[in-house]
Amino acid sequence: MKADFNWDDVRIFLAIARIGTLSGAAETLGMGIATLSRKLDRFEKSLGIPLFSRHQNGYRLTDDGEALLERAEALEYAGLALGESAKLQGNVAGIVRLATSDNLATHFILPSLKDILEKYPDLRVEVLSGVQSVNLHRRDADLAIRMVKPDSGNLTLKRLGTVGFGLYGADAYLNLLDDGLAGLSLSNAQYVGWSESHQHLPAAQWVTRILRGRPCRVEANSLVTQLSAVSAGLGLGVLPHFMARKNGLYCVNPDISVDQTLWLVMHSDLAASRRVRVVADHLIALFDEVKDQLTLP
């Protein structure tokens, strides 16, 4: 590395790597394109390697650039941690981005935030919900609640509890079956299941085993949609107990061995951040309080 290496150029590199264009990175960083381009050239010269290949539609990382990406992100997080440590010890302020599912956000997390936000008036919480996973290494979020345990990366994990699943149906559907439940054959019933993109989920695999080659009557890529379909009497579905219970569905089988563990995940460099720690501790206490609602039918 040459003597004129500038640490601030790391954020230039990361912005272009994440966005893929000079114009987009310049807008994000609030600087001119010419200035950004000049700083990138300076950074590449200081390292002695090309970080990007230039294309008509944008910038792509070279192999050398790809190899440096994780270390550049580590530098970024170290800088963030340093800034957090410099704040007053008692100050809890700023935004915490929490990635979670729509269902957990709606049923548990959002109703619980009033007390913590009143206690820390300078704290803000951004809830990112949906089916797409976020990348904690690229600062898409500060915290994430996941049902799949991450097996790589500089992450800190905390087990929050277990989400219990069962097989559920609506009275409208069960009444159509001969003799009600007495005549119900699980292998012959109609099912509401996951779309092809979600066949890795334990619930989807359970339905596949039961159907033995038959297709589901309805497939969807979210639990909310499946819940609506089951409630409408379109078939049986594998649903979390807490969602099915609130919608008055009948539990055909309360234990089908597809329960999933909830994990609270954060980047290890943010574990000492007071704003992140306060929200993390709140979530740990919340899910301990509602563990029976999550687990029991």
Tab-separated table of C-alpha atoms in Angstrom:
chain	number	residue	atom	x	y	z
A	1	MET	CA	0.000	0.000	0.000
A	2	LYS	CA	1.364	3.446	-0.945
A	3	ALA	CA	1.778	6.347	1.454
A	4	ASP	CA	-1.060	8.444	-0.010
A	5	PHE	CA	-3.758	5.963	1.065
A	6	ASN	CA	-6.821	7.860	2.350
A	7	TRP	CA	-9.125	6.039	4.796
A	8	ASP	CA	-12.100	8.161	3.720
A	9	ASP	CA	-11.876	6.656	0.238
A	10	VAL	CA	-13.117	3.353	1.667
A	11	ARG	CA	-16.655	4.756	1.772
A	12	ILE	CA	-16.294	5.773	-1.888
A	13	PHE	CA	-15.390	2.199	-2.758
A	14	LEU	CA	-18.302	0.769	-0.741
A	15	ALA	CA	-20.879	3.157	-2.204
A	16	ILE	CA	-19.936	2.309	-5.802
A	17	ALA	CA	-19.785	-1.415	-5.001
A	18	ARG	CA	-23.286	-1.343	-3.497
A	19	ILE	CA	-24.993	0.864	-6.061
A	20	GLY	CA	-23.065	-0.022	-9.209
A	21	THR	CA	-22.992	3.439	-10.797
A	22	LEU	CA	-21.024	6.638	-10.228
A	23	SER	CA	-24.147	8.788	-10.442
A	24	GLY	CA	-26.020	6.734	-7.849
A	25	ALA	CA	-23.046	6.634	-5.485
A	26	ALA	CA	-22.449	10.372	-5.902
A	27	GLU	CA	-26.074	11.107	-5.034
A	28	THR	CA	-25.918	8.871	-1.963
A	29	LEU	CA	-22.717	10.483	-0.710
A	30	GLY	CA	-23.758	14.032	-1.616
A	31	MET	CA	-20.811	14.839	-3.870
A	32	GLY	CA	-20.212	15.480	-7.552
A	33	ILE	CA	-19.552	12.686	-10.027
A	34	ALA	CA	-16.215	14.184	-11.069
A	35	THR	CA	-15.072	14.379	-7.444
A	36	LEU	CA	-16.183	10.815	-6.817
A	37	SER	CA	-14.390	9.550	-9.914
A	38	ARG	CA	-11.198	11.384	-8.928
A	39	LYS	CA	-11.277	9.892	-5.421
A	40	LEU	CA	-11.857	6.399	-6.796
A	41	ASP	CA	-8.876	6.773	-9.135
A	42	ARG	CA	-6.785	7.953	-6.174
A	43	PHE	CA	-7.889	4.985	-4.078
A	44	GLU	CA	-7.069	2.453	-6.797
A	45	LYS	CA	-3.647	4.036	-7.331
A	46	SER	CA	-2.918	3.993	-3.607
A	47	LEU	CA	-3.765	0.279	-3.450
A	48	GLY	CA	-2.022	-0.514	-6.714
A	49	ILE	CA	-4.902	-2.635	-8.047
A	50	PRO	CA	-8.052	-2.029	-10.141
A	51	LEU	CA	-11.171	-2.369	-7.986
A	52	PHE	CA	-13.795	-2.088	-10.734
A	53	SER	CA	-14.221	-2.874	-14.387
A	54	ARG	CA	-15.984	-0.061	-16.212
A	55	HIS	CA	-18.986	-0.957	-18.353
A	56	GLN	CA	-21.499	1.077	-20.310
A	57	ASN	CA	-24.230	0.372	-17.771
A	58	GLY	CA	-22.161	0.694	-14.617
A	59	TYR	CA	-19.237	-0.457	-12.491
A	60	ARG	CA	-18.564	-4.079	-11.568
A	61	LEU	CA	-16.157	-5.326	-8.933
A	62	THR	CA	-13.009	-6.999	-10.193
A	63	ASP	CA	-11.784	-10.130	-8.465
A	64	ASP	CA	-9.430	-7.947	-6.422
A	65	GLY	CA	-12.280	-5.601	-5.528
A	66	GLU	CA	-14.504	-8.513	-4.512
A	67	ALA	CA	-11.723	-9.839	-2.285
A	68	LEU	CA	-11.424	-6.481	-0.492
A	69	LEU	CA	-15.163	-5.904	-0.016
A	70	GLU	CA	-15.556	-7.738	3.296
A	71	ARG	CA	-12.509	-5.994	4.797
A	72	ALA	CA	-13.790	-2.612	3.659
A	73	GLU	CA	-17.110	-3.336	5.363
A	74	ALA	CA	-15.231	-4.313	8.522
A	75	LEU	CA	-13.500	-0.916	8.455
A	76	GLU	CA	-16.876	0.768	8.025
A	77	TYR	CA	-18.342	-1.013	11.032
A	78	ALA	CA	-15.263	-0.232	13.111
A	79	GLY	CA	-15.775	3.435	12.325
A	80	LEU	CA	-19.426	3.237	13.317
A	81	ALA	CA	-18.542	1.517	16.575
A	82	LEU	CA	-15.951	4.203	17.320
A	83	GLY	CA	-18.539	6.919	16.738
A	84	GLU	CA	-21.008	5.186	19.019
A	85	SER	CA	-18.432	4.879	21.781
A	86	ALA	CA	-17.674	8.597	21.571
A	87	LYS	CA	-21.265	9.550	22.432
A	88	LEU	CA	-22.323	10.322	25.961
A	89	GLN	CA	-22.678	7.123	27.919
A	90	GLY	CA	-26.284	7.774	28.912
A	91	ASN	CA	-27.469	8.956	25.501
A	92	VAL	CA	-29.744	6.638	23.540
A	93	ALA	CA	-30.505	8.385	20.277
A	94	GLY	CA	-30.721	7.762	16.569
A	95	ILE	CA	-32.384	5.179	14.365
A	96	VAL	CA	-32.323	1.390	14.761
A	97	ARG	CA	-33.348	-0.636	11.722
A	98	LEU	CA	-35.015	-3.942	12.592
A	99	ALA	CA	-35.700	-6.558	9.925
A	100	THR	CA	-38.417	-9.077	10.759
A	101	SER	CA	-41.493	-10.769	9.322
A	102	ASP	CA	-44.803	-8.980	8.828
A	103	ASN	CA	-46.469	-11.408	11.226
A	104	LEU	CA	-44.112	-10.883	14.158
A	105	ALA	CA	-44.084	-7.125	13.560
A	106	THR	CA	-47.879	-6.860	13.474
A	107	HIS	CA	-48.747	-9.226	16.315
A	108	PHE	CA	-45.948	-8.577	18.797
A	109	ILE	CA	-43.250	-6.009	18.006
A	110	LEU	CA	-45.153	-2.892	16.941
A	111	PRO	CA	-47.650	-3.033	19.848
A	112	SER	CA	-44.693	-3.250	22.272
A	113	LEU	CA	-42.748	-0.198	21.081
A	114	LYS	CA	-44.752	2.521	22.834
A	115	ASP	CA	-43.051	2.113	26.216
A	116	ILE	CA	-39.487	2.013	24.908
A	117	LEU	CA	-40.009	5.040	22.657
A	118	GLU	CA	-41.507	7.004	25.544
A	119	LYS	CA	-38.538	6.073	27.727
A	120	TYR	CA	-36.034	7.113	25.029
A	121	PRO	CA	-37.608	10.045	23.144
A	122	ASP	CA	-34.564	10.493	20.862
A	123	LEU	CA	-34.692	6.879	19.715
A	124	ARG	CA	-36.334	5.910	16.424
A	125	VAL	CA	-37.131	2.410	15.176
A	126	GLU	CA	-37.498	1.502	11.509
A	127	VAL	CA	-39.207	-1.859	11.022
A	128	LEU	CA	-38.300	-3.563	7.741
A	129	SER	CA	-40.766	-6.376	7.167
A	130	GLY	CA	-41.280	-8.739	4.269
A	131	VAL	CA	-40.102	-12.017	2.789
A	132	GLN	CA	-36.723	-10.832	1.495
A	133	SER	CA	-33.692	-11.364	3.708
A	134	VAL	CA	-31.571	-8.341	4.539
A	135	ASN	CA	-27.796	-8.202	4.542
A	136	LEU	CA	-26.517	-7.129	7.958
A	137	HIS	CA	-22.966	-6.890	6.616
A	138	ARG	CA	-24.066	-4.194	4.167
A	139	ARG	CA	-26.040	-2.260	6.779
A	140	ASP	CA	-29.474	-3.040	5.355
A	141	ALA	CA	-30.480	-3.349	9.017
A	142	ASP	CA	-28.936	-3.196	12.484
A	143	LEU	CA	-30.936	-6.110	13.907
A	144	ALA	CA	-32.802	-8.997	12.344
A	145	ILE	CA	-35.165	-11.649	13.656
A	146	ARG	CA	-34.779	-14.830	11.637
A	147	MET	CA	-36.107	-18.373	11.654
A	148	VAL	CA	-32.939	-19.701	10.001
A	149	LYS	CA	-29.744	-19.594	12.045
A	150	PRO	CA	-26.931	-17.827	10.156
A	151	ASP	CA	-23.838	-19.995	9.903
A	152	SER	CA	-21.277	-17.430	8.730
A	153	GLY	CA	-20.210	-13.842	9.186
A	154	ASN	CA	-19.185	-11.617	12.082
A	155	LEU	CA	-22.579	-11.881	13.783
A	156	THR	CA	-23.874	-12.046	17.340
A	157	LEU	CA	-26.818	-14.422	17.867
A	158	LYS	CA	-29.396	-14.748	20.622
A	159	ARG	CA	-32.112	-17.410	20.718
A	160	LEU	CA	-35.451	-15.667	21.266
A	161	GLY	CA	-37.753	-18.680	21.448
A	162	THR	CA	-39.743	-21.064	19.284
A	163	VAL	CA	-42.626	-20.506	16.883
A	164	GLY	CA	-44.983	-23.473	17.081
A	165	PHE	CA	-46.788	-24.703	13.954
A	166	GLY	CA	-49.800	-26.958	13.565
A	167	LEU	CA	-52.186	-28.176	10.892
A	168	TYR	CA	-55.283	-25.989	10.747
A	169	GLY	CA	-58.578	-25.806	8.908
A	170	ALA	CA	-61.706	-23.665	8.882
A	171	ASP	CA	-65.120	-24.982	9.880
A	172	ALA	CA	-66.303	-24.162	6.353
A	173	TYR	CA	-63.861	-26.697	4.928
A	174	LEU	CA	-64.034	-29.332	7.642
A	175	ASN	CA	-67.844	-29.436	7.406
A	176	LEU	CA	-67.551	-30.432	3.753
A	177	LEU	CA	-65.686	-33.593	4.634
A	178	ASP	CA	-67.688	-36.756	5.173
A	179	ASP	CA	-68.475	-37.173	8.864
A	180	GLY	CA	-66.340	-34.174	9.743
A	181	LEU	CA	-62.985	-35.022	11.324
A	182	ALA	CA	-63.938	-38.663	11.800
A	183	GLY	CA	-63.755	-39.176	8.050
A	184	LEU	CA	-60.793	-36.926	7.413
A	185	SER	CA	-57.802	-38.496	5.723
A	186	LEU	CA	-54.881	-36.093	5.794
A	187	SER	CA	-53.429	-37.553	2.629
A	188	ASN	CA	-56.688	-37.007	0.703
A	189	ALA	CA	-57.544	-33.521	1.978
A	190	GLN	CA	-56.935	-30.358	-0.012
A	191	TYR	CA	-54.020	-28.204	1.110
A	192	VAL	CA	-52.881	-24.606	1.059
A	193	GLY	CA	-49.105	-24.553	0.754
A	194	TRP	CA	-45.975	-22.660	-0.160
A	195	SER	CA	-45.015	-21.672	-3.692
A	196	GLU	CA	-42.047	-23.308	-5.409
A	197	SER	CA	-39.580	-20.633	-4.256
A	198	HIS	CA	-40.214	-21.575	-0.609
A	199	GLN	CA	-40.015	-25.361	-0.789
A	200	HIS	CA	-36.983	-25.341	1.522
A	201	LEU	CA	-39.179	-24.436	4.498
A	202	PRO	CA	-40.033	-27.238	6.975
A	203	ALA	CA	-43.778	-26.532	6.626
A	204	ALA	CA	-43.585	-26.836	2.835
A	205	GLN	CA	-41.649	-30.091	3.062
A	206	TRP	CA	-44.220	-31.536	5.498
A	207	VAL	CA	-47.071	-30.788	3.079
A	208	THR	CA	-45.088	-32.324	0.203
A	209	ARG	CA	-44.641	-35.555	2.159
A	210	ILE	CA	-48.359	-35.720	2.974
A	211	LEU	CA	-49.492	-35.067	-0.596
A	212	ARG	CA	-47.195	-37.704	-2.146
A	213	GLY	CA	-47.101	-36.063	-5.549
A	214	ARG	CA	-50.502	-34.366	-5.530
A	215	PRO	CA	-50.443	-30.574	-5.984
A	216	CYS	CA	-51.737	-28.104	-3.433
A	217	ARG	CA	-55.067	-26.507	-4.229
A	218	VAL	CA	-53.610	-23.067	-3.464
A	219	GLU	CA	-49.983	-21.981	-3.169
A	220	ALA	CA	-48.688	-18.679	-1.801
A	221	ASN	CA	-45.404	-17.062	-0.797
A	222	SER	CA	-46.558	-15.552	2.513
A	223	LEU	CA	-48.197	-16.801	5.699
A	224	VAL	CA	-50.755	-13.984	5.598
A	225	THR	CA	-52.004	-15.169	2.202
A	226	GLN	CA	-52.087	-18.791	3.331
A	227	LEU	CA	-54.001	-17.798	6.452
A	228	SER	CA	-56.613	-16.049	4.308
A	229	ALA	CA	-56.924	-19.084	2.039
A	230	VAL	CA	-57.356	-21.505	4.946
A	231	SER	CA	-59.872	-19.152	6.601
A	232	ALA	CA	-61.819	-19.060	3.325
A	233	GLY	CA	-62.221	-22.852	3.446
A	234	LEU	CA	-59.895	-23.654	0.542
A	235	GLY	CA	-58.072	-26.427	2.381
A	236	LEU	CA	-55.871	-27.318	5.327
A	237	GLY	CA	-52.703	-25.360	6.039
A	238	VAL	CA	-49.601	-25.486	8.213
A	239	LEU	CA	-49.725	-22.252	10.197
A	240	PRO	CA	-48.173	-20.710	13.326
A	241	HIS	CA	-50.381	-21.328	16.338
A	242	PHE	CA	-50.571	-17.638	17.252
A	243	MET	CA	-51.867	-16.639	13.807
A	244	ALA	CA	-54.355	-19.472	13.455
A	245	ARG	CA	-55.672	-19.029	16.984
A	246	LYS	CA	-56.467	-15.341	16.449
A	247	ASN	CA	-58.432	-16.219	13.320
A	248	GLY	CA	-60.580	-18.905	14.957
A	249	LEU	CA	-59.224	-21.837	12.944
A	250	TYR	CA	-59.550	-25.438	14.153
A	251	CYS	CA	-56.341	-27.275	15.033
A	252	VAL	CA	-56.431	-30.653	13.284
A	253	ASN	CA	-52.962	-31.623	14.494
A	254	PRO	CA	-51.106	-29.445	17.047
A	255	ASP	CA	-47.696	-31.107	16.732
A	256	ILE	CA	-46.346	-31.884	13.285
A	257	SER	CA	-42.667	-31.333	14.198
A	258	VAL	CA	-42.032	-28.274	12.028
A	259	ASP	CA	-41.604	-25.720	14.837
A	260	GLN	CA	-38.948	-23.110	14.091
A	261	THR	CA	-36.459	-21.337	16.358
A	262	LEU	CA	-36.387	-17.537	16.402
A	263	TRP	CA	-32.946	-15.908	16.357
A	264	LEU	CA	-32.056	-12.310	17.096
A	265	VAL	CA	-29.077	-11.416	14.905
A	266	MET	CA	-26.835	-8.351	14.899
A	267	HIS	CA	-23.450	-7.488	13.491
A	268	SER	CA	-20.897	-8.036	16.258
A	269	ASP	CA	-19.430	-4.557	15.797
A	270	LEU	CA	-22.798	-3.045	16.770
A	271	ALA	CA	-23.242	-5.123	19.919
A	272	ALA	CA	-21.768	-2.295	22.027
A	273	SER	CA	-23.984	0.390	20.476
A	274	ARG	CA	-26.348	1.708	23.146
A	275	ARG	CA	-29.215	2.397	20.763
A	276	VAL	CA	-28.953	-1.090	19.247
A	277	ARG	CA	-28.446	-2.739	22.644
A	278	VAL	CA	-31.535	-1.049	24.083
A	279	VAL	CA	-33.735	-2.336	21.257
A	280	ALA	CA	-32.139	-5.794	21.395
A	281	ASP	CA	-32.758	-6.069	25.142
A	282	HIS	CA	-36.361	-4.931	24.623
A	283	LEU	CA	-36.914	-7.684	22.033
A	284	ILE	CA	-35.336	-10.342	24.249
A	285	ALA	CA	-37.656	-9.389	27.115
A	286	LEU	CA	-40.684	-9.180	24.797
A	287	PHE	CA	-40.279	-12.644	23.320
A	288	ASP	CA	-39.657	-14.147	26.733
A	289	GLU	CA	-42.978	-12.629	27.826
A	290	VAL	CA	-44.942	-13.999	24.857
A	291	LYS	CA	-43.233	-17.392	24.555
A	292	ASP	CA	-46.387	-19.313	25.453
A	293	GLN	CA	-48.401	-17.437	22.816
A	294	LEU	CA	-45.804	-18.435	20.220
A	295	THR	CA	-45.438	-22.066	21.274
A	296	LEU	CA	-48.841	-23.304	22.412
A	297	PRO	CA	-51.854	-24.050	20.153
